[in-house]
Amino acid sequence: MIGNLRGIVDEVCSDHIILNVNDVGYIVYLSAKTLSACSIGSRVKLLIDTYANSRENVTQLYGFISKEEQQCLRLLVKVSGVSYKTAMSILSKLTPEQLFLAIINEDKLALKTRAEALDHVLLYGPPGLGKTTLAQIVSKELRVSFRATSGPLLSKAGDLAAVLTTLNAKDVLFIDEIHRLNRSIEEVLYTAMEDFCLDILVGEGPSTRTLRIDLPPFTLIGATTRLGLLSAPLRDRFGIPLHLEFYSFEELVDIIKRGARVLCAEIEKDAVQEIACRARGTPRIALRLLRRIRDFVEVKDDKKITCEIAGSALSKLGIDKMGLNKLDMDYLRFLFNTSGPVGIDTISIALSEDVGNIEETVEPYLIKVSFVKRTPRGRVLTDQAREYLSINSVVC
């Protein structure tokens, strides 16, 4: 089995490339989206799925740039009548996020005839990308009730039972920060998700007995910023896993424009783009910055948010041109002034910040913009980050 291939693109065809790996050419089939990212002479690393085509008596390789695209293909080929070729064609037209919404919309029609609840959904990715909002949209699209809670609030089996027993058939239960559920609560959740029943221990000592409570079919939507902290048994019970990625510049522009309309704030096009550039690909941050700039404008008694005002306000808030704040810069400076890879615990102590906060809010964006690399020995600053720090004269 081949897990991944790294090499140079020798040839780009309509649905595949020839990848040169140590002078051996591999034919790798790609989706149109991945294919567009490959050019002759470029060096790429692809995740690989192997398919034995018995009809043509050949083994075919299918490549993916992202784990999410690979997971989507594996979900698609499980559907009766969907071949690898058909699945790749679907992925050429839909992003993993669009495919997820298509599954939801398709399931809405199927569920009406099957009288079943939607399969359980797991949303994971950096904070501020709209996991809670997406869960509410799913509930609204299915026209069912929405119940929300969070992992830290469910400290005892009784807390979980109190929530589950109030659900009606096909309701959506949303658990935010599901990775913070303790293991005993997770185990109670297993049977609730799989068999729609609840096993509760009643009594103590020799008189202990198990009470089984039947539950109506429901949909659990879990949200987490730290997928690795979920136990494998719980993770595997989610039929629709979806990774949310940072938003594109164009998507953030649309979100900021809508936010300005909601706030009844007049804003110039250049100002919208300025905020989008500094929003770190995160809608929550974009809207927060917009509100602070709106406050700044009102204090100045101006009528419109201009690019100059937006830039000035963001600078006063300590947000630089790339959206980096003081904590980000402290993180980068510490790595710059430390020789060799640095462990996360050392960084946490140096910055007086919680490890979880660094891993969830600081590192994802710095890794995305190629400023930091995670290695087995620790965190390493890239040459791109060193150049950025030097240009901006922030190294001390």
CSV table of C-alpha atoms in Angstrom, one decimal:
chain,number,residue,atom,x,y,z
A,1,MET,CA,0.0,0.0,0.0
A,2,ILE,CA,1.2,3.5,-0.8
A,3,GLY,CA,0.3,6.2,1.8
A,4,ASN,CA,1.8,9.2,0.0
A,5,LEU,CA,4.1,10.2,-2.8
A,6,ARG,CA,6.4,13.2,-3.0
A,7,GLY,CA,8.0,14.1,-6.3
A,8,ILE,CA,8.2,16.4,-9.4
A,9,VAL,CA,5.3,16.7,-11.9
A,10,ASP,CA,6.6,15.6,-15.3
A,11,GLU,CA,3.3,15.8,-17.2
A,12,VAL,CA,-0.2,17.2,-16.6
A,13,CYS,CA,-3.1,15.6,-18.4
A,14,SER,CA,-6.9,16.1,-18.3
A,15,ASP,CA,-7.6,13.9,-15.3
A,16,HIS,CA,-4.1,12.8,-14.0
A,17,ILE,CA,-0.5,13.7,-13.7
A,18,ILE,CA,2.7,11.8,-14.1
A,19,LEU,CA,4.7,12.2,-10.9
A,20,ASN,CA,8.4,11.6,-11.0
A,21,VAL,CA,9.5,10.0,-7.8
A,22,ASN,CA,13.2,9.1,-7.9
A,23,ASP,CA,13.1,8.7,-11.7
A,24,VAL,CA,10.0,6.4,-11.5
A,25,GLY,CA,6.9,7.9,-13.1
A,26,TYR,CA,3.6,7.3,-11.3
A,27,ILE,CA,0.2,8.0,-13.0
A,28,VAL,CA,-1.9,9.6,-10.3
A,29,TYR,CA,-5.5,10.6,-10.9
A,30,LEU,CA,-6.6,13.9,-9.4
A,31,SER,CA,-9.7,16.0,-9.0
A,32,ALA,CA,-9.9,19.2,-11.1
A,33,LYS,CA,-9.2,21.3,-8.1
A,34,THR,CA,-6.0,19.5,-7.1
A,35,LEU,CA,-5.0,19.2,-10.8
A,36,SER,CA,-5.2,23.0,-11.1
A,37,ALA,CA,-2.6,23.3,-8.3
A,38,CYS,CA,-0.1,21.2,-10.2
A,39,SER,CA,2.2,22.5,-13.0
A,40,ILE,CA,5.0,20.8,-14.9
A,41,GLY,CA,8.2,21.0,-12.9
A,42,SER,CA,6.5,21.7,-9.6
A,43,ARG,CA,7.3,19.6,-6.5
A,44,VAL,CA,4.2,18.2,-4.8
A,45,LYS,CA,3.3,15.8,-2.0
A,46,LEU,CA,0.1,13.8,-2.4
A,47,LEU,CA,-1.9,11.6,-0.1
A,48,ILE,CA,-2.6,8.4,-2.0
A,49,ASP,CA,-5.5,5.9,-2.2
A,50,THR,CA,-4.9,2.7,-4.2
A,51,TYR,CA,-7.7,1.1,-6.2
A,52,ALA,CA,-7.5,-2.3,-7.8
A,53,ASN,CA,-9.5,-2.0,-11.0
A,54,SER,CA,-10.4,-5.7,-11.7
A,55,ARG,CA,-12.2,-4.9,-14.9
A,56,GLU,CA,-9.1,-3.4,-16.5
A,57,ASN,CA,-6.7,-5.5,-14.4
A,58,VAL,CA,-4.7,-2.5,-13.3
A,59,THR,CA,-4.0,-0.7,-10.1
A,60,GLN,CA,-4.9,3.0,-10.1
A,61,LEU,CA,-3.5,5.7,-7.8
A,62,TYR,CA,-5.7,8.6,-6.7
A,63,GLY,CA,-4.0,11.6,-5.1
A,64,PHE,CA,-5.2,14.3,-2.8
A,65,ILE,CA,-3.5,17.5,-1.4
A,66,SER,CA,-5.8,17.6,1.7
A,67,LYS,CA,-6.9,14.9,4.1
A,68,GLU,CA,-10.5,16.3,3.9
A,69,GLU,CA,-10.7,15.6,0.1
A,70,GLN,CA,-9.4,12.1,0.7
A,71,GLN,CA,-12.0,11.5,3.4
A,72,CYS,CA,-14.7,12.8,1.1
A,73,LEU,CA,-13.7,10.3,-1.6
A,74,ARG,CA,-13.8,7.4,0.8
A,75,LEU,CA,-17.3,8.4,1.9
A,76,LEU,CA,-18.5,8.7,-1.7
A,77,VAL,CA,-17.2,5.3,-2.8
A,78,LYS,CA,-19.1,3.7,0.0
A,79,VAL,CA,-22.3,4.7,-1.8
A,80,SER,CA,-23.7,2.0,-4.0
A,81,GLY,CA,-23.0,2.7,-7.7
A,82,VAL,CA,-20.4,5.4,-7.1
A,83,SER,CA,-17.0,4.4,-8.6
A,84,TYR,CA,-13.7,6.0,-7.9
A,85,LYS,CA,-13.9,7.8,-11.2
A,86,THR,CA,-17.4,9.1,-10.4
A,87,ALA,CA,-16.3,10.2,-6.9
A,88,MET,CA,-13.3,12.2,-8.4
A,89,SER,CA,-15.7,13.8,-10.8
A,90,ILE,CA,-17.9,14.9,-7.9
A,91,LEU,CA,-14.9,16.2,-6.0
A,92,SER,CA,-13.9,18.2,-9.1
A,93,LYS,CA,-17.2,20.1,-8.9
A,94,LEU,CA,-17.6,20.4,-5.1
A,95,THR,CA,-15.3,21.3,-2.2
A,96,PRO,CA,-15.5,19.1,0.9
A,97,GLU,CA,-17.7,21.8,2.5
A,98,GLN,CA,-20.0,22.0,-0.4
A,99,LEU,CA,-20.2,18.2,-0.5
A,100,PHE,CA,-21.2,18.2,3.1
A,101,LEU,CA,-24.0,20.6,2.5
A,102,ALA,CA,-25.1,18.5,-0.6
A,103,ILE,CA,-25.2,15.4,1.7
A,104,ILE,CA,-27.4,17.4,4.1
A,105,ASN,CA,-29.7,18.5,1.4
A,106,GLU,CA,-29.9,15.0,-0.2
A,107,ASP,CA,-30.5,13.5,3.2
A,108,LYS,CA,-33.4,15.9,3.9
A,109,LEU,CA,-35.3,14.2,1.1
A,110,ALA,CA,-34.3,10.7,2.0
A,111,LEU,CA,-35.1,11.2,5.7
A,112,LYS,CA,-38.6,12.2,5.0
A,113,THR,CA,-39.3,8.8,3.5
A,114,ARG,CA,-37.2,6.8,5.8
A,115,ALA,CA,-38.4,8.6,9.0
A,116,GLU,CA,-34.8,8.6,10.3
A,117,ALA,CA,-32.7,11.2,11.9
A,118,LEU,CA,-29.7,12.7,10.1
A,119,ASP,CA,-26.4,10.8,10.7
A,120,HIS,CA,-24.3,12.3,13.5
A,121,VAL,CA,-22.0,15.2,12.4
A,122,LEU,CA,-18.5,16.2,13.7
A,123,LEU,CA,-17.3,19.7,12.9
A,124,TYR,CA,-13.6,20.3,13.7
A,125,GLY,CA,-11.2,23.1,13.0
A,126,PRO,CA,-9.8,26.3,14.4
A,127,PRO,CA,-12.0,28.5,16.6
A,128,GLY,CA,-14.2,31.2,15.1
A,129,LEU,CA,-15.0,29.5,11.8
A,130,GLY,CA,-18.8,29.1,12.4
A,131,LYS,CA,-19.2,25.6,13.8
A,132,THR,CA,-22.1,26.6,16.0
A,133,THR,CA,-23.7,28.6,13.2
A,134,LEU,CA,-23.4,25.7,10.8
A,135,ALA,CA,-25.1,23.4,13.4
A,136,GLN,CA,-28.0,25.9,13.7
A,137,ILE,CA,-28.3,26.0,9.9
A,138,VAL,CA,-28.5,22.2,9.7
A,139,SER,CA,-31.3,22.2,12.3
A,140,LYS,CA,-33.2,24.9,10.4
A,141,GLU,CA,-32.8,23.1,7.1
A,142,LEU,CA,-34.2,19.9,8.7
A,143,ARG,CA,-36.9,21.9,10.4
A,144,VAL,CA,-36.3,20.4,13.8
A,145,SER,CA,-35.6,21.7,17.2
A,146,PHE,CA,-32.0,22.7,18.2
A,147,ARG,CA,-30.6,22.1,21.6
A,148,ALA,CA,-27.1,23.3,22.5
A,149,THR,CA,-24.8,22.5,25.4
A,150,SER,CA,-21.0,22.2,25.8
A,151,GLY,CA,-18.6,19.5,27.0
A,152,PRO,CA,-17.6,21.2,30.3
A,153,LEU,CA,-21.2,21.5,31.4
A,154,LEU,CA,-21.8,17.7,31.1
A,155,SER,CA,-19.7,16.6,34.1
A,156,LYS,CA,-22.0,13.7,35.2
A,157,ALA,CA,-24.0,11.0,33.5
A,158,GLY,CA,-27.1,12.6,35.0
A,159,ASP,CA,-26.3,15.9,33.2
A,160,LEU,CA,-26.2,14.1,29.8
A,161,ALA,CA,-29.3,12.1,30.6
A,162,ALA,CA,-31.2,15.3,31.5
A,163,VAL,CA,-30.4,16.7,28.0
A,164,LEU,CA,-31.0,13.5,26.0
A,165,THR,CA,-34.4,12.6,27.6
A,166,THR,CA,-35.9,16.0,26.6
A,167,LEU,CA,-35.2,15.5,22.9
A,168,ASN,CA,-37.9,14.8,20.4
A,169,ALA,CA,-37.6,12.6,17.4
A,170,LYS,CA,-35.0,13.9,14.8
A,171,ASP,CA,-34.0,16.9,17.0
A,172,VAL,CA,-30.4,18.2,16.7
A,173,LEU,CA,-28.3,18.2,19.8
A,174,PHE,CA,-25.2,20.4,19.6
A,175,ILE,CA,-22.3,19.8,21.9
A,176,ASP,CA,-19.6,22.5,21.7
A,177,GLU,CA,-16.0,21.6,22.9
A,178,ILE,CA,-17.0,18.0,22.8
A,179,HIS,CA,-13.3,17.1,23.3
A,180,ARG,CA,-13.7,18.3,26.9
A,181,LEU,CA,-16.2,15.5,27.8
A,182,ASN,CA,-14.7,13.2,30.4
A,183,ARG,CA,-14.3,9.5,29.4
A,184,SER,CA,-17.2,8.2,31.6
A,185,ILE,CA,-19.6,10.6,29.8
A,186,GLU,CA,-18.2,9.5,26.4
A,187,GLU,CA,-19.0,5.9,27.2
A,188,VAL,CA,-22.6,6.8,28.1
A,189,LEU,CA,-22.8,8.7,24.8
A,190,TYR,CA,-21.7,5.6,22.8
A,191,THR,CA,-25.0,3.7,23.2
A,192,ALA,CA,-27.0,6.9,22.9
A,193,MET,CA,-25.5,7.6,19.5
A,194,GLU,CA,-25.5,4.1,18.2
A,195,ASP,CA,-28.6,2.4,19.7
A,196,PHE,CA,-30.6,5.5,20.8
A,197,CYS,CA,-30.8,4.3,24.3
A,198,LEU,CA,-29.3,5.3,27.6
A,199,ASP,CA,-27.8,2.9,30.2
A,200,ILE,CA,-27.7,4.4,33.7
A,201,LEU,CA,-26.4,2.7,36.9
A,202,VAL,CA,-28.9,3.0,39.7
A,203,GLY,CA,-27.9,2.4,43.4
A,204,GLU,CA,-24.5,1.5,44.9
A,205,GLY,CA,-22.7,-1.7,45.9
A,206,PRO,CA,-24.4,-5.1,45.5
A,207,SER,CA,-27.7,-3.5,44.8
A,208,THR,CA,-26.5,-1.6,41.7
A,209,ARG,CA,-28.6,-2.2,38.6
A,210,THR,CA,-28.7,-0.9,35.1
A,211,LEU,CA,-31.6,1.2,34.0
A,212,ARG,CA,-32.1,1.4,30.2
A,213,ILE,CA,-34.0,4.4,28.8
A,214,ASP,CA,-35.1,4.4,25.2
A,215,LEU,CA,-34.4,7.6,23.3
A,216,PRO,CA,-36.0,9.0,20.1
A,217,PRO,CA,-33.7,9.0,17.0
A,218,PHE,CA,-31.7,12.3,17.2
A,219,THR,CA,-28.7,13.9,15.5
A,220,LEU,CA,-25.7,14.8,17.5
A,221,ILE,CA,-23.5,17.5,16.1
A,222,GLY,CA,-20.2,17.8,17.9
A,223,ALA,CA,-17.8,20.7,17.6
A,224,THR,CA,-14.1,20.7,18.5
A,225,THR,CA,-10.9,22.6,17.9
A,226,ARG,CA,-8.8,19.6,19.0
A,227,LEU,CA,-9.8,16.5,17.2
A,228,GLY,CA,-6.9,14.5,18.6
A,229,LEU,CA,-8.4,14.7,22.1
A,230,LEU,CA,-11.5,12.8,21.1
A,231,SER,CA,-11.3,9.0,21.7
A,232,ALA,CA,-11.3,6.9,18.6
A,233,PRO,CA,-14.5,5.1,19.5
A,234,LEU,CA,-16.4,8.4,19.8
A,235,ARG,CA,-14.8,9.8,16.7
A,236,ASP,CA,-15.8,6.7,14.7
A,237,ARG,CA,-19.4,7.1,15.6
A,238,PHE,CA,-19.8,10.3,13.6
A,239,GLY,CA,-21.0,9.4,10.1
A,240,ILE,CA,-20.3,12.9,8.7
A,241,PRO,CA,-16.9,14.3,9.8
A,242,LEU,CA,-16.2,17.8,8.4
A,243,HIS,CA,-13.0,19.8,8.7
A,244,LEU,CA,-13.6,23.6,8.6
A,245,GLU,CA,-10.7,25.5,7.1
A,246,PHE,CA,-9.8,29.2,7.2
A,247,TYR,CA,-12.0,31.4,5.0
A,248,SER,CA,-10.7,32.9,1.7
A,249,PHE,CA,-10.2,36.6,1.3
A,250,GLU,CA,-13.3,36.9,-1.0
A,251,GLU,CA,-15.5,35.1,1.6
A,252,LEU,CA,-14.3,37.4,4.4
A,253,VAL,CA,-15.1,40.4,2.2
A,254,ASP,CA,-18.7,39.2,1.8
A,255,ILE,CA,-19.0,38.6,5.6
A,256,ILE,CA,-17.7,42.0,6.4
A,257,LYS,CA,-20.0,43.7,4.0
A,258,ARG,CA,-23.0,41.9,5.5
A,259,GLY,CA,-21.7,42.7,9.0
A,260,ALA,CA,-21.5,46.4,8.1
A,261,ARG,CA,-25.1,46.3,6.9
A,262,VAL,CA,-26.3,44.7,10.1
A,263,LEU,CA,-24.4,47.5,12.1
A,264,CYS,CA,-25.8,50.2,9.8
A,265,ALA,CA,-22.3,51.3,9.2
A,266,GLU,CA,-21.2,52.9,5.9
A,267,ILE,CA,-17.9,51.4,4.8
A,268,GLU,CA,-15.7,51.9,1.7
A,269,LYS,CA,-14.6,49.0,-0.4
A,270,ASP,CA,-10.9,49.5,0.4
A,271,ALA,CA,-11.7,49.5,4.1
A,272,VAL,CA,-13.5,46.2,3.7
A,273,GLN,CA,-10.5,44.7,2.0
A,274,GLU,CA,-8.2,46.1,4.7
A,275,ILE,CA,-10.2,44.4,7.5
A,276,ALA,CA,-10.3,41.1,5.5
A,277,CYS,CA,-6.5,41.2,5.1
A,278,ARG,CA,-6.0,41.4,8.8
A,279,ALA,CA,-8.8,38.9,9.9
A,280,ARG,CA,-6.6,35.8,9.9
A,281,GLY,CA,-9.1,34.0,7.7
A,282,THR,CA,-11.6,33.9,10.6
A,283,PRO,CA,-15.1,35.4,10.4
A,284,ARG,CA,-15.3,35.9,14.2
A,285,ILE,CA,-12.2,38.0,14.1
A,286,ALA,CA,-13.3,39.9,11.0
A,287,LEU,CA,-16.6,40.9,12.7
A,288,ARG,CA,-14.9,41.8,16.0
A,289,LEU,CA,-12.5,44.1,14.2
A,290,LEU,CA,-15.4,45.7,12.3
A,291,ARG,CA,-17.2,46.4,15.5
A,292,ARG,CA,-14.1,48.0,17.1
A,293,ILE,CA,-13.5,50.1,14.0
A,294,ARG,CA,-17.2,51.2,14.1
A,295,ASP,CA,-16.7,52.3,17.7
A,296,PHE,CA,-13.5,54.2,16.6
A,297,VAL,CA,-15.4,56.0,13.9
A,298,GLU,CA,-18.2,57.0,16.3
A,299,VAL,CA,-15.8,58.4,18.8
A,300,LYS,CA,-14.1,60.4,16.0
A,301,ASP,CA,-17.6,61.6,14.9
A,302,ASP,CA,-16.9,60.4,11.3
A,303,LYS,CA,-19.7,59.2,9.1
A,304,LYS,CA,-17.9,56.6,7.0
A,305,ILE,CA,-15.3,53.8,7.6
A,306,THR,CA,-12.5,54.6,5.2
A,307,CYS,CA,-9.4,52.6,4.5
A,308,GLU,CA,-7.3,55.2,6.4
A,309,ILE,CA,-9.5,55.1,9.4
A,310,ALA,CA,-9.6,51.3,9.4
A,311,GLY,CA,-5.8,51.0,9.1
A,312,SER,CA,-5.3,53.5,11.9
A,313,ALA,CA,-7.8,51.8,14.2
A,314,LEU,CA,-6.3,48.3,13.6
A,315,SER,CA,-2.8,49.6,14.3
A,316,LYS,CA,-4.0,51.1,17.6
A,317,LEU,CA,-5.5,47.7,18.4
A,318,GLY,CA,-2.1,46.1,17.8
A,319,ILE,CA,-3.1,44.2,14.6
A,320,ASP,CA,-0.5,44.3,11.9
A,321,LYS,CA,-0.8,44.0,8.1
A,322,MET,CA,-1.0,40.2,8.3
A,323,GLY,CA,-3.4,40.1,11.2
A,324,LEU,CA,-0.8,39.2,13.8
A,325,ASN,CA,-1.3,40.5,17.3
A,326,LYS,CA,1.1,41.0,20.2
A,327,LEU,CA,0.9,37.4,21.4
A,328,ASP,CA,1.7,36.2,17.8
A,329,MET,CA,4.7,38.5,17.7
A,330,ASP,CA,5.9,37.5,21.1
A,331,TYR,CA,5.7,33.8,20.0
A,332,LEU,CA,7.7,34.5,16.8
A,333,ARG,CA,10.3,36.6,18.6
A,334,PHE,CA,10.9,33.9,21.2
A,335,LEU,CA,11.5,31.3,18.5
A,336,PHE,CA,13.7,33.8,16.6
A,337,ASN,CA,15.9,34.4,19.7
A,338,THR,CA,16.1,30.7,20.5
A,339,SER,CA,18.4,28.4,18.7
A,340,GLY,CA,17.0,25.1,17.4
A,341,PRO,CA,13.5,23.6,17.8
A,342,VAL,CA,11.5,24.6,20.9
A,343,GLY,CA,8.9,22.5,22.7
A,344,ILE,CA,5.4,23.7,23.3
A,345,ASP,CA,5.8,23.6,27.1
A,346,THR,CA,8.9,25.8,27.0
A,347,ILE,CA,7.0,28.3,24.8
A,348,SER,CA,4.0,28.2,27.2
A,349,ILE,CA,6.3,29.1,30.2
A,350,ALA,CA,8.1,31.8,28.3
A,351,LEU,CA,4.9,33.5,27.2
A,352,SER,CA,3.0,32.8,30.4
A,353,GLU,CA,0.2,31.4,28.2
A,354,ASP,CA,-1.8,28.1,28.4
A,355,VAL,CA,-0.6,25.3,26.1
A,356,GLY,CA,-4.1,24.8,24.8
A,357,ASN,CA,-4.5,28.5,24.0
A,358,ILE,CA,-1.2,28.5,22.0
A,359,GLU,CA,-2.2,25.4,20.1
A,360,GLU,CA,-5.7,26.5,19.4
A,361,THR,CA,-5.5,30.2,18.7
A,362,VAL,CA,-1.9,31.1,17.9
A,363,GLU,CA,-0.3,28.2,16.0
A,364,PRO,CA,-2.9,27.3,13.4
A,365,TYR,CA,-2.7,30.6,11.6
A,366,LEU,CA,1.1,30.9,11.9
A,367,ILE,CA,1.4,27.4,10.4
A,368,LYS,CA,-1.1,28.4,7.6
A,369,VAL,CA,1.0,31.4,6.6
A,370,SER,CA,4.2,29.2,6.7
A,371,PHE,CA,5.8,31.1,9.6
A,372,VAL,CA,6.1,28.1,11.9
A,373,LYS,CA,6.8,24.4,11.4
A,374,ARG,CA,5.9,21.6,13.8
A,375,THR,CA,8.6,18.9,14.0
A,376,PRO,CA,9.1,15.9,16.2
A,377,ARG,CA,11.7,17.9,18.2
A,378,GLY,CA,9.6,21.0,18.6
A,379,ARG,CA,8.5,24.3,16.9
A,380,VAL,CA,10.8,25.8,14.2
A,381,LEU,CA,10.7,29.3,12.7
A,382,THR,CA,10.8,29.4,8.9
A,383,ASP,CA,13.0,31.6,6.7
A,384,GLN,CA,9.8,33.4,5.6
A,385,ALA,CA,9.0,34.3,9.2
A,386,ARG,CA,12.6,35.5,9.8
A,387,GLU,CA,12.4,37.7,6.8
A,388,TYR,CA,9.1,39.1,7.9
A,389,LEU,CA,10.4,39.9,11.4
A,390,SER,CA,13.5,41.6,10.0
A,391,ILE,CA,11.5,43.7,7.5
A,392,ASN,CA,9.2,44.8,10.3
A,393,SER,CA,12.1,45.5,12.7
A,394,VAL,CA,10.4,43.7,15.6
A,395,VAL,CA,13.2,41.4,16.7
A,396,CYS,CA,14.7,42.4,20.0
